[in-house]
Amino acid sequence: MTLSIRNMRPEDYDAVVTLWQSAGLEFLANGRDQRERITAELDRPENAFLVGEIGGQIVASVFGTHDGRKGWINRLAVHPDFQHHGFAEQMVRAAEAIIEAQGIEIIGCLIEADNQASKQFFQKIGYNPKPDIHYFSKKKHPWT
């Protein structure tokens, strides 16, 4: 089974949302995950919004972004039927390559405290936990 990785296109939105839901990712339809917001992000050349396909079916996604100083891996998902084949690592490595090609040397990810599988995965591929860091956020709207 070979995974083909490419840039996400606007017409992929519904398939990516279905993927997220099947993989158990939270989906904020009225917030940051709105079609219009995702589509706008696709137009930003610094972003690495990628999908992985097998036989024309989208089975994986990852969103790589950066702020000019630090990169972020977001929305990593692999359909449950295609997990444990190394596809998550392929997706992360592809996003990392795009981010690093823009001169970014630090890449991080945020993982829910109870998501042990993701913690183990990211450690396995070279990410180090920062137990002394606490994440805070401020939201304009509760649904974002």
C-alpha positions as a LaTeX table, in Angstrom:
\begin{tabular}{lrrr}
\hline
Residue & $x$ (\AA) & $y$ (\AA) & $z$ (\AA) \\
\hline
Met1 & 0.00 & 0.00 & 0.00 \\
Thr2 & 1.53 & 3.29 & $-1.12$ \\
Leu3 & 0.42 & 6.63 & 0.26 \\
Ser4 & 0.37 & 9.51 & $-2.22$ \\
Ile5 & 0.75 & 12.89 & $-0.48$ \\
Arg6 & $-0.39$ & 16.14 & $-2.07$ \\
Asn7 & $-1.60$ & 19.62 & $-1.17$ \\
Met8 & $-5.17$ & 19.81 & 0.02 \\
Arg9 & $-7.57$ & 21.47 & $-2.42$ \\
Pro10 & $-10.86$ & 23.24 & $-1.61$ \\
Glu11 & $-12.85$ & 20.36 & $-3.07$ \\
Asp12 & $-11.23$ & 18.00 & $-0.52$ \\
Tyr13 & $-12.90$ & 19.73 & 2.42 \\
Asp14 & $-15.83$ & 17.31 & 2.89 \\
Ala15 & $-13.59$ & 14.24 & 2.63 \\
Val16 & $-11.13$ & 15.71 & 5.13 \\
Val17 & $-13.92$ & 16.50 & 7.61 \\
Thr18 & $-15.21$ & 12.93 & 7.26 \\
Leu19 & $-11.67$ & 11.68 & 7.87 \\
Trp20 & $-11.29$ & 13.80 & 11.01 \\
Gln21 & $-14.59$ & 12.50 & 12.36 \\
Ser22 & $-13.70$ & 8.87 & 11.64 \\
Ala23 & $-10.32$ & 9.38 & 13.34 \\
Gly24 & $-11.92$ & 10.97 & 16.41 \\
Leu25 & $-10.66$ & 14.53 & 15.92 \\
Glu26 & $-12.81$ & 17.33 & 17.24 \\
Phe27 & $-14.55$ & 19.24 & 14.43 \\
Leu28 & $-15.63$ & 22.83 & 15.03 \\
Ala29 & $-18.06$ & 23.40 & 12.16 \\
Asn30 & $-18.94$ & 26.91 & 13.32 \\
Gly31 & $-15.41$ & 27.86 & 14.32 \\
Arg32 & $-11.91$ & 27.36 & 13.04 \\
Asp33 & $-12.90$ & 24.36 & 10.91 \\
Gln34 & $-15.45$ & 26.22 & 8.78 \\
Arg35 & $-15.10$ & 25.58 & 5.07 \\
Glu36 & $-14.37$ & 29.27 & 4.41 \\
Arg37 & $-11.61$ & 29.41 & 7.02 \\
Ile38 & $-9.91$ & 26.24 & 5.83 \\
Thr39 & $-10.18$ & 27.33 & 2.19 \\
Ala40 & $-8.60$ & 30.69 & 3.05 \\
Glu41 & $-5.72$ & 28.89 & 4.76 \\
Leu42 & $-5.10$ & 26.84 & 1.62 \\
Asp43 & $-4.17$ & 30.04 & $-0.22$ \\
Arg44 & $-1.34$ & 30.86 & 2.18 \\
Pro45 & 1.87 & 29.64 & 0.50 \\
Glu46 & 3.70 & 29.08 & 3.78 \\
Asn47 & 1.15 & 26.51 & 4.97 \\
Ala48 & 1.47 & 22.78 & 4.38 \\
Phe49 & $-2.12$ & 21.56 & 4.36 \\
Leu50 & $-1.62$ & 18.03 & 3.05 \\
Val51 & $-3.75$ & 14.99 & 2.35 \\
Gly52 & $-2.66$ & 11.42 & 1.82 \\
Glu53 & $-4.47$ & 9.23 & $-0.68$ \\
Ile54 & $-4.63$ & 5.55 & $-1.41$ \\
Gly55 & $-6.45$ & 4.60 & $-4.58$ \\
Gly56 & $-7.88$ & 8.11 & $-4.86$ \\
Gln57 & $-9.39$ & 7.98 & $-1.35$ \\
Ile58 & $-8.24$ & 10.54 & 1.23 \\
Val59 & $-7.06$ & 8.49 & 4.20 \\
Ala60 & $-4.75$ & 10.95 & 5.99 \\
Ser61 & $-4.32$ & 14.66 & 6.66 \\
Val62 & $-1.93$ & 17.02 & 8.36 \\
Phe63 & $-1.82$ & 20.80 & 8.62 \\
Gly64 & 1.64 & 22.29 & 8.96 \\
Thr65 & 1.89 & 26.00 & 9.73 \\
His66 & 4.41 & 28.48 & 11.05 \\
Asp67 & 4.59 & 32.01 & 12.37 \\
Gly68 & 8.00 & 32.83 & 10.93 \\
Arg69 & 9.83 & 31.53 & 14.00 \\
Lys70 & 8.23 & 28.24 & 15.00 \\
Gly71 & 6.35 & 25.60 & 13.05 \\
Trp72 & 3.32 & 23.63 & 14.15 \\
Ile73 & 1.91 & 20.24 & 13.24 \\
Asn74 & $-1.89$ & 20.25 & 13.48 \\
Arg75 & $-4.85$ & 18.09 & 12.50 \\
Leu76 & $-2.87$ & 14.90 & 11.96 \\
Ala77 & $-5.36$ & 12.17 & 11.18 \\
Val78 & $-5.23$ & 8.73 & 9.61 \\
His79 & $-8.41$ & 6.80 & 8.89 \\
Pro80 & $-8.72$ & 3.89 & 11.37 \\
Asp81 & $-8.67$ & 1.35 & 8.52 \\
Phe82 & $-5.24$ & 2.64 & 7.44 \\
Gln83 & $-3.51$ & 3.14 & 10.79 \\
His84 & $-0.32$ & 1.33 & 11.81 \\
His85 & 1.21 & 1.42 & 8.31 \\
Gly86 & 3.56 & 4.35 & 8.89 \\
Phe87 & 1.28 & 6.85 & 7.17 \\
Ala88 & 1.14 & 9.27 & 10.12 \\
Glu89 & 4.92 & 9.56 & 10.10 \\
Gln90 & 4.95 & 10.07 & 6.33 \\
Met91 & 2.43 & 12.88 & 6.68 \\
Val92 & 4.36 & 14.59 & 9.48 \\
Arg93 & 7.67 & 14.27 & 7.61 \\
Ala94 & 6.12 & 15.82 & 4.49 \\
Ala95 & 4.78 & 18.78 & 6.47 \\
Glu96 & 8.10 & 19.17 & 8.30 \\
Ala97 & 9.98 & 19.30 & 5.00 \\
Ile98 & 7.80 & 22.14 & 3.72 \\
Ile99 & 8.11 & 24.08 & 6.98 \\
Glu100 & 11.87 & 23.52 & 7.25 \\
Ala101 & 12.40 & 24.58 & 3.62 \\
Gln102 & 11.17 & 28.01 & 4.74 \\
Gly103 & 13.95 & 28.31 & 7.32 \\
Ile104 & 11.97 & 27.17 & 10.34 \\
Glu105 & 14.12 & 25.09 & 12.68 \\
Ile106 & 11.72 & 24.43 & 15.58 \\
Ile107 & 8.48 & 22.51 & 15.06 \\
Gly108 & 6.00 & 21.69 & 17.80 \\
Cys109 & 2.62 & 20.11 & 18.26 \\
Leu110 & $-0.09$ & 20.31 & 20.90 \\
Ile111 & $-1.53$ & 17.05 & 22.20 \\
Glu112 & $-4.46$ & 16.55 & 24.55 \\
Ala113 & $-3.28$ & 15.41 & 28.00 \\
Asp114 & $-5.10$ & 12.06 & 27.79 \\
Asn115 & $-4.02$ & 11.20 & 24.22 \\
Gln116 & $-1.32$ & 8.67 & 25.05 \\
Ala117 & $-1.12$ & 7.24 & 21.52 \\
Ser118 & $-0.27$ & 10.64 & 20.04 \\
Lys119 & 2.23 & 11.39 & 22.80 \\
Gln120 & 4.01 & 8.09 & 22.13 \\
Phe121 & 3.91 & 8.61 & 18.37 \\
Phe122 & 5.45 & 12.07 & 18.46 \\
Gln123 & 8.14 & 10.97 & 20.91 \\
Lys124 & 8.92 & 8.02 & 18.64 \\
Ile125 & 9.54 & 10.35 & 15.70 \\
Gly126 & 11.79 & 12.70 & 17.65 \\
Tyr127 & 9.57 & 15.23 & 19.41 \\
Asn128 & 10.38 & 15.92 & 23.05 \\
Pro129 & 7.73 & 16.74 & 25.67 \\
Lys130 & 7.99 & 20.04 & 27.51 \\
Pro131 & 6.37 & 19.33 & 30.90 \\
Asp132 & 7.33 & 22.80 & 32.14 \\
Ile133 & 5.19 & 24.50 & 29.48 \\
His134 & 1.50 & 25.20 & 30.06 \\
Tyr135 & $-0.69$ & 26.15 & 27.12 \\
Phe136 & $-3.06$ & 29.09 & 27.48 \\
Ser137 & $-5.44$ & 30.44 & 24.86 \\
Lys138 & $-7.83$ & 33.32 & 24.47 \\
Lys139 & $-10.82$ & 32.86 & 22.20 \\
Lys140 & $-12.84$ & 35.58 & 20.58 \\
His141 & $-15.84$ & 33.20 & 20.44 \\
Pro142 & $-16.47$ & 29.99 & 22.41 \\
Trp143 & $-16.91$ & 27.98 & 19.19 \\
Thr144 & $-13.50$ & 28.83 & 17.70 \\
\hline
\end{tabular}
